[in-house]
Each structure stands twice: as C-alpha cells, then as structure tokens.
Coordinates of C-alpha atoms in Angstrom, one line a residue:
X1 CA -13.5 37.6 -16.7
X2 CA -16.8 35.8 -17.3
X3 CA -19.5 36.1 -20.0
X4 CA -22.1 36.0 -17.2
X5 CA -23.6 39.3 -16.1
X6 CA -25.6 38.3 -13.0
X7 CA -26.7 35.4 -10.8
X8 CA -29.9 35.0 -12.7
X9 CA -28.0 34.3 -15.9
X10 CA -25.7 31.9 -14.0
X11 CA -28.7 29.9 -12.8
X12 CA -30.2 30.0 -16.2
X13 CA -27.1 28.3 -17.7
X14 CA -27.2 25.7 -15.0
X15 CA -30.8 24.9 -15.6
X16 CA -30.2 24.5 -19.3
X17 CA -27.4 22.1 -18.6
X18 CA -29.6 20.1 -16.3
X19 CA -32.2 19.8 -19.0
X20 CA -29.5 18.5 -21.5
X21 CA -28.6 15.7 -19.1
X22 CA -25.8 17.2 -17.0
X23 CA -26.2 16.4 -13.3
X24 CA -25.8 19.4 -11.0
X25 CA -27.2 18.4 -7.6
X26 CA -26.4 21.7 -6.0
X27 CA -25.7 25.0 -7.8
X28 CA -23.8 26.7 -4.9
X29 CA -20.6 28.4 -6.2
X30 CA -20.9 26.9 -9.7
X31 CA -20.0 29.3 -12.6
X32 CA -20.1 27.9 -16.1
X33 CA -19.8 30.1 -19.1
X34 CA -22.7 29.7 -21.5
X35 CA -20.7 28.6 -24.6
X36 CA -19.2 25.5 -22.9
X37 CA -20.4 22.0 -24.1
X38 CA -20.8 19.4 -21.4
X39 CA -21.7 15.8 -22.1
X40 CA -24.7 13.8 -20.8
X41 CA -24.2 12.1 -17.4
X42 CA -21.5 14.4 -16.2
X43 CA -21.7 15.6 -12.6
X44 CA -20.7 19.1 -11.7
X45 CA -20.2 19.6 -7.9
X46 CA -20.3 22.8 -5.9
X47 CA -17.6 25.4 -6.1
X48 CA -16.6 24.6 -9.7
X49 CA -15.7 27.2 -12.3
X50 CA -15.6 26.2 -16.0
X51 CA -14.7 28.9 -18.5
X52 CA -13.0 29.9 -21.7
X53 CA -12.7 27.4 -24.6
X54 CA -13.3 24.4 -22.3
X55 CA -15.1 21.3 -23.4
X56 CA -16.2 18.4 -21.2
X57 CA -17.2 14.9 -22.3
X58 CA -19.8 12.5 -20.9
X59 CA -20.0 10.7 -17.5
X60 CA -17.3 12.8 -15.9
X61 CA -17.2 14.0 -12.2
X62 CA -16.0 17.6 -12.0
X63 CA -15.5 19.1 -8.5
X64 CA -16.0 20.0 -5.9
X65 CA -14.0 23.2 -5.7
X66 CA -12.3 23.0 -9.1
X67 CA -11.2 25.4 -11.8
X68 CA -11.3 24.5 -15.5
X69 CA -10.1 27.0 -18.1
X70 CA -9.5 26.5 -21.8
X71 CA -9.2 22.7 -21.2
X72 CA -10.6 19.8 -23.2
X73 CA -11.7 16.9 -20.9
X74 CA -12.7 13.5 -22.4
X75 CA -15.3 11.0 -21.2
X76 CA -15.4 9.4 -17.8
X77 CA -12.8 11.7 -16.2
X78 CA -12.7 12.4 -12.5
X79 CA -11.4 15.9 -11.7
X80 CA -11.5 16.6 -7.9
X81 CA -10.6 19.9 -6.2
X82 CA -8.0 20.8 -8.8
X83 CA -6.9 23.5 -11.3
X84 CA -6.3 23.1 -15.1
X85 CA -5.5 25.8 -17.7
X86 CA -5.0 25.3 -21.4
X87 CA -4.6 21.6 -21.2
X88 CA -6.1 18.3 -22.5
X89 CA -7.3 15.4 -20.4
X90 CA -8.1 12.1 -22.2
X91 CA -10.8 9.6 -21.4
X92 CA -10.9 7.8 -18.0
X93 CA -8.1 9.9 -16.4
X94 CA -8.2 10.7 -12.7
X95 CA -7.1 14.1 -11.5
X96 CA -6.8 15.3 -7.9
X97 CA -7.4 16.2 -5.3
X98 CA -5.2 19.3 -5.1
X99 CA -3.5 18.9 -8.5
X100 CA -2.5 21.6 -10.9
X101 CA -2.3 21.3 -14.7
X102 CA -0.5 24.3 -16.1
X103 CA -0.6 25.3 -19.8
X104 CA 0.2 22.8 -22.6
X105 CA -0.2 19.7 -20.5
X106 CA -1.6 16.6 -22.1
X107 CA -2.8 13.9 -19.8
X108 CA -3.4 10.5 -21.5
X109 CA -6.1 7.9 -21.1
X110 CA -6.4 6.3 -17.7
X111 CA -3.5 8.4 -16.3
X112 CA -3.7 9.1 -12.5
X113 CA -2.6 12.5 -11.3
X114 CA -2.9 12.5 -7.5
X115 CA -2.7 15.0 -4.7
X116 CA -0.1 17.8 -4.7
X117 CA 1.1 17.0 -8.2
X118 CA 1.9 19.8 -10.7
X119 CA 2.3 19.2 -14.4
X120 CA 3.5 21.9 -16.8
X121 CA 4.1 21.8 -20.6
X122 CA 4.3 18.0 -20.6
X123 CA 2.8 14.9 -22.2
X124 CA 2.0 11.9 -20.0
X125 CA 0.9 8.8 -21.9
X126 CA -1.8 6.2 -20.9
X127 CA -1.9 4.3 -17.6
X128 CA 1.0 6.2 -16.0
X129 CA 0.5 6.9 -12.3
X130 CA 1.8 10.1 -10.6
X131 CA 0.1 9.6 -7.3
X132 CA 1.4 12.4 -5.0
X133 CA 3.9 15.2 -4.3
X134 CA 5.5 15.3 -7.7
X135 CA 6.5 18.0 -10.2
X136 CA 6.6 17.2 -14.0
X137 CA 7.7 20.1 -16.1
X138 CA 8.8 20.3 -19.7
X139 CA 8.7 16.5 -20.0
X140 CA 7.6 13.7 -22.3
X141 CA 6.5 10.7 -20.3
X142 CA 5.6 7.3 -21.8
X143 CA 2.9 4.8 -20.8
X144 CA 2.6 2.5 -17.8
X145 CA 5.1 4.4 -15.7
X146 CA 5.1 4.9 -12.0
X147 CA 6.4 8.0 -10.2
X148 CA 7.3 7.6 -6.5
X149 CA 6.4 10.4 -4.0
X150 CA 8.6 13.4 -4.2
X151 CA 9.9 13.0 -7.8
X152 CA 11.0 16.2 -9.4
X153 CA 12.0 17.0 -13.0
X154 CA 14.6 19.7 -12.5
X155 CA 14.0 21.6 -15.7
X156 CA 15.4 25.1 -14.9
X157 CA 19.1 26.0 -14.4
X158 CA 18.4 29.7 -13.6
X159 CA 18.5 30.8 -17.2
X160 CA 17.1 28.1 -19.5
X161 CA 14.4 25.4 -19.4
X162 CA 15.3 21.9 -20.5
X163 CA 13.2 18.8 -21.3
X164 CA 13.1 15.3 -19.6
X165 CA 12.2 12.3 -21.7
X166 CA 10.9 9.1 -20.0
X167 CA 10.1 5.9 -21.9
X168 CA 7.4 3.3 -21.3
X169 CA 7.2 1.0 -18.2
X170 CA 9.6 3.1 -16.1
X171 CA 9.6 2.8 -12.3
X172 CA 10.9 5.9 -10.5
X173 CA 11.5 5.6 -6.8
X174 CA 10.6 8.2 -4.2
X175 CA 12.5 11.4 -3.9
X176 CA 14.2 11.2 -7.3
X177 CA 15.6 14.3 -9.0
X178 CA 15.8 14.1 -12.8
X179 CA 18.3 16.8 -13.9
X180 CA 17.2 18.0 -17.4
X181 CA 18.1 17.6 -20.1
X182 CA 18.0 13.8 -19.4
X183 CA 16.5 10.6 -20.8
X184 CA 15.2 7.6 -19.0
X185 CA 14.8 4.8 -21.4
X186 CA 11.9 2.2 -21.4
X187 CA 11.7 -0.7 -18.9
X188 CA 14.2 0.8 -16.5
X189 CA 14.2 1.4 -12.7
X190 CA 15.5 4.3 -10.7
X191 CA 16.3 3.7 -7.0
X192 CA 14.7 5.9 -4.4
X193 CA 16.6 9.0 -3.4
X194 CA 18.6 9.2 -6.7
X195 CA 19.8 12.3 -8.5
X196 CA 19.9 11.4 -12.2
X197 CA 22.1 13.4 -14.5
X198 CA 22.9 10.9 -17.3
X199 CA 20.9 8.7 -19.6
X200 CA 19.4 5.6 -17.9
X201 CA 19.6 2.8 -20.5
X202 CA 16.7 0.4 -21.3
X203 CA 16.2 -2.5 -18.8
X204 CA 18.7 -1.0 -16.3
X205 CA 18.6 0.0 -12.6
X206 CA 20.1 3.4 -11.8
X207 CA 21.3 4.2 -8.3
X208 CA 22.7 7.6 -7.7
X209 CA 22.9 8.3 -4.0
X210 CA 25.6 8.3 -1.3
X211 CA 26.1 5.2 0.9
X212 CA 24.8 5.1 4.4
X213 CA 27.5 5.5 7.1
X214 CA 26.9 4.2 10.7
X215 CA 29.0 5.6 13.5
X216 CA 28.4 3.3 16.5
X217 CA 28.0 5.1 19.9
X218 CA 28.3 8.6 18.3
X219 CA 25.0 9.8 19.8
X220 CA 25.9 8.7 23.3
X221 CA 29.3 10.3 23.1
X222 CA 27.7 13.5 21.8
X223 CA 25.2 13.7 24.7
X224 CA 28.0 13.2 27.3
X225 CA 30.1 16.1 26.0

C-alpha cells in the first residue's frame, strides 16, 4: 500500500519535509510517501495520510485525520478531517470537516465544501458554497452558487447514471432533489423542499412541492378517539 517500509523511514521523510519548509508540529499518525511534493509553509497535522500521485501547494493546512490519495491540491487550501481520491482542489478552497471527494472531482478556487458533503465525478467552479449535508454526483456546477442543506443530485435510476448541469449564481434551497438529467440555468432560484425534474430557466424561481394543508382541531379529535 505504501512505499514506506518502517517507522524510521516514515520519520525520515517527515524530517526532510520539515527542513524544506513544511510545518509538521507533531508527527503522530502521519504517513507521507517519499515522492510527494509539498510546498513551503504548508501545515500537516496528526493522523494525516498522503499517498500516490498527490501534490500539495504552499501555505495549506492539511488535517488532522485526513486522507489524500492521487490528488493535486493548490495553494492556501484548508483540508480538515476529510478524504479525497483522484481529484483536484484549486487555490484557496476550504474542504471539511468530514467531507469526501470521490474520483474525478474538481473543486474550483475559493469553493467551500463543508461537513458531510460528498462530491463524485463533478466539477464545481469558483466561489460556490456547499456548506453541509449535500451529495453532488456526476454534475457540472458553475461559479458563485449556494447549495442549501440536504440538496441531492439524484443521478442514478437503478440502471444508468445521468448528469446534472447548474449554471452560475444559482441559489438552491434546502432539501432540494435534482432529478438527473436536468439543467438549472444561471441566476435562478429553487425553493426549499423542491423536487426538480425539468429545466429551470435563467432568472426564474422554481417551486416544486405540495401545498401545506391545515386541518383545524384534528389532533384534539384524534386524541379523544
């Protein structure tokens, strides 16, 4: 799995990185394969594993308790308590805690990927915020978008995978289901709780949820049965 044969070699790699300007305040649980370039000023925190064809830029914070495999990370990236495999993270992005980037994900400059967010086979352009509890799979997402909590791109029908396309400056309300294949055009809004099956045109508001019904006195009558 690793190109490190023993703990002495592990510590030797860490010491070499320290001498090159990488900040490793505590080596506990850190495993870094010897061929991986890491830029000056980057901080590696305990419990972090970096392996494969990974490359990390300058002035990043990686960890604690993170896994980086075959991933290129730009400069000034924060990557906290998260997993990434075969992906790319551009400058100044913020990942985690508790995020997962699955293969073929490209996270743009200054994008925020927050807690309990999973991204797979998708591109997310700069300054888009996906703050929490969201799944983005097989999607192309524009810049300056906001994903509300609980948004899901429903990409799989049980047999085939389909893509979701989202333009720039899109606001997606909480608990939205995007049923792929579907397109959300730029500068549009989606109301919370919507299930979107058709194209959302530019500059529009999409509302796709049932109306609330109030039955006065129902609870009291039910208790008295």
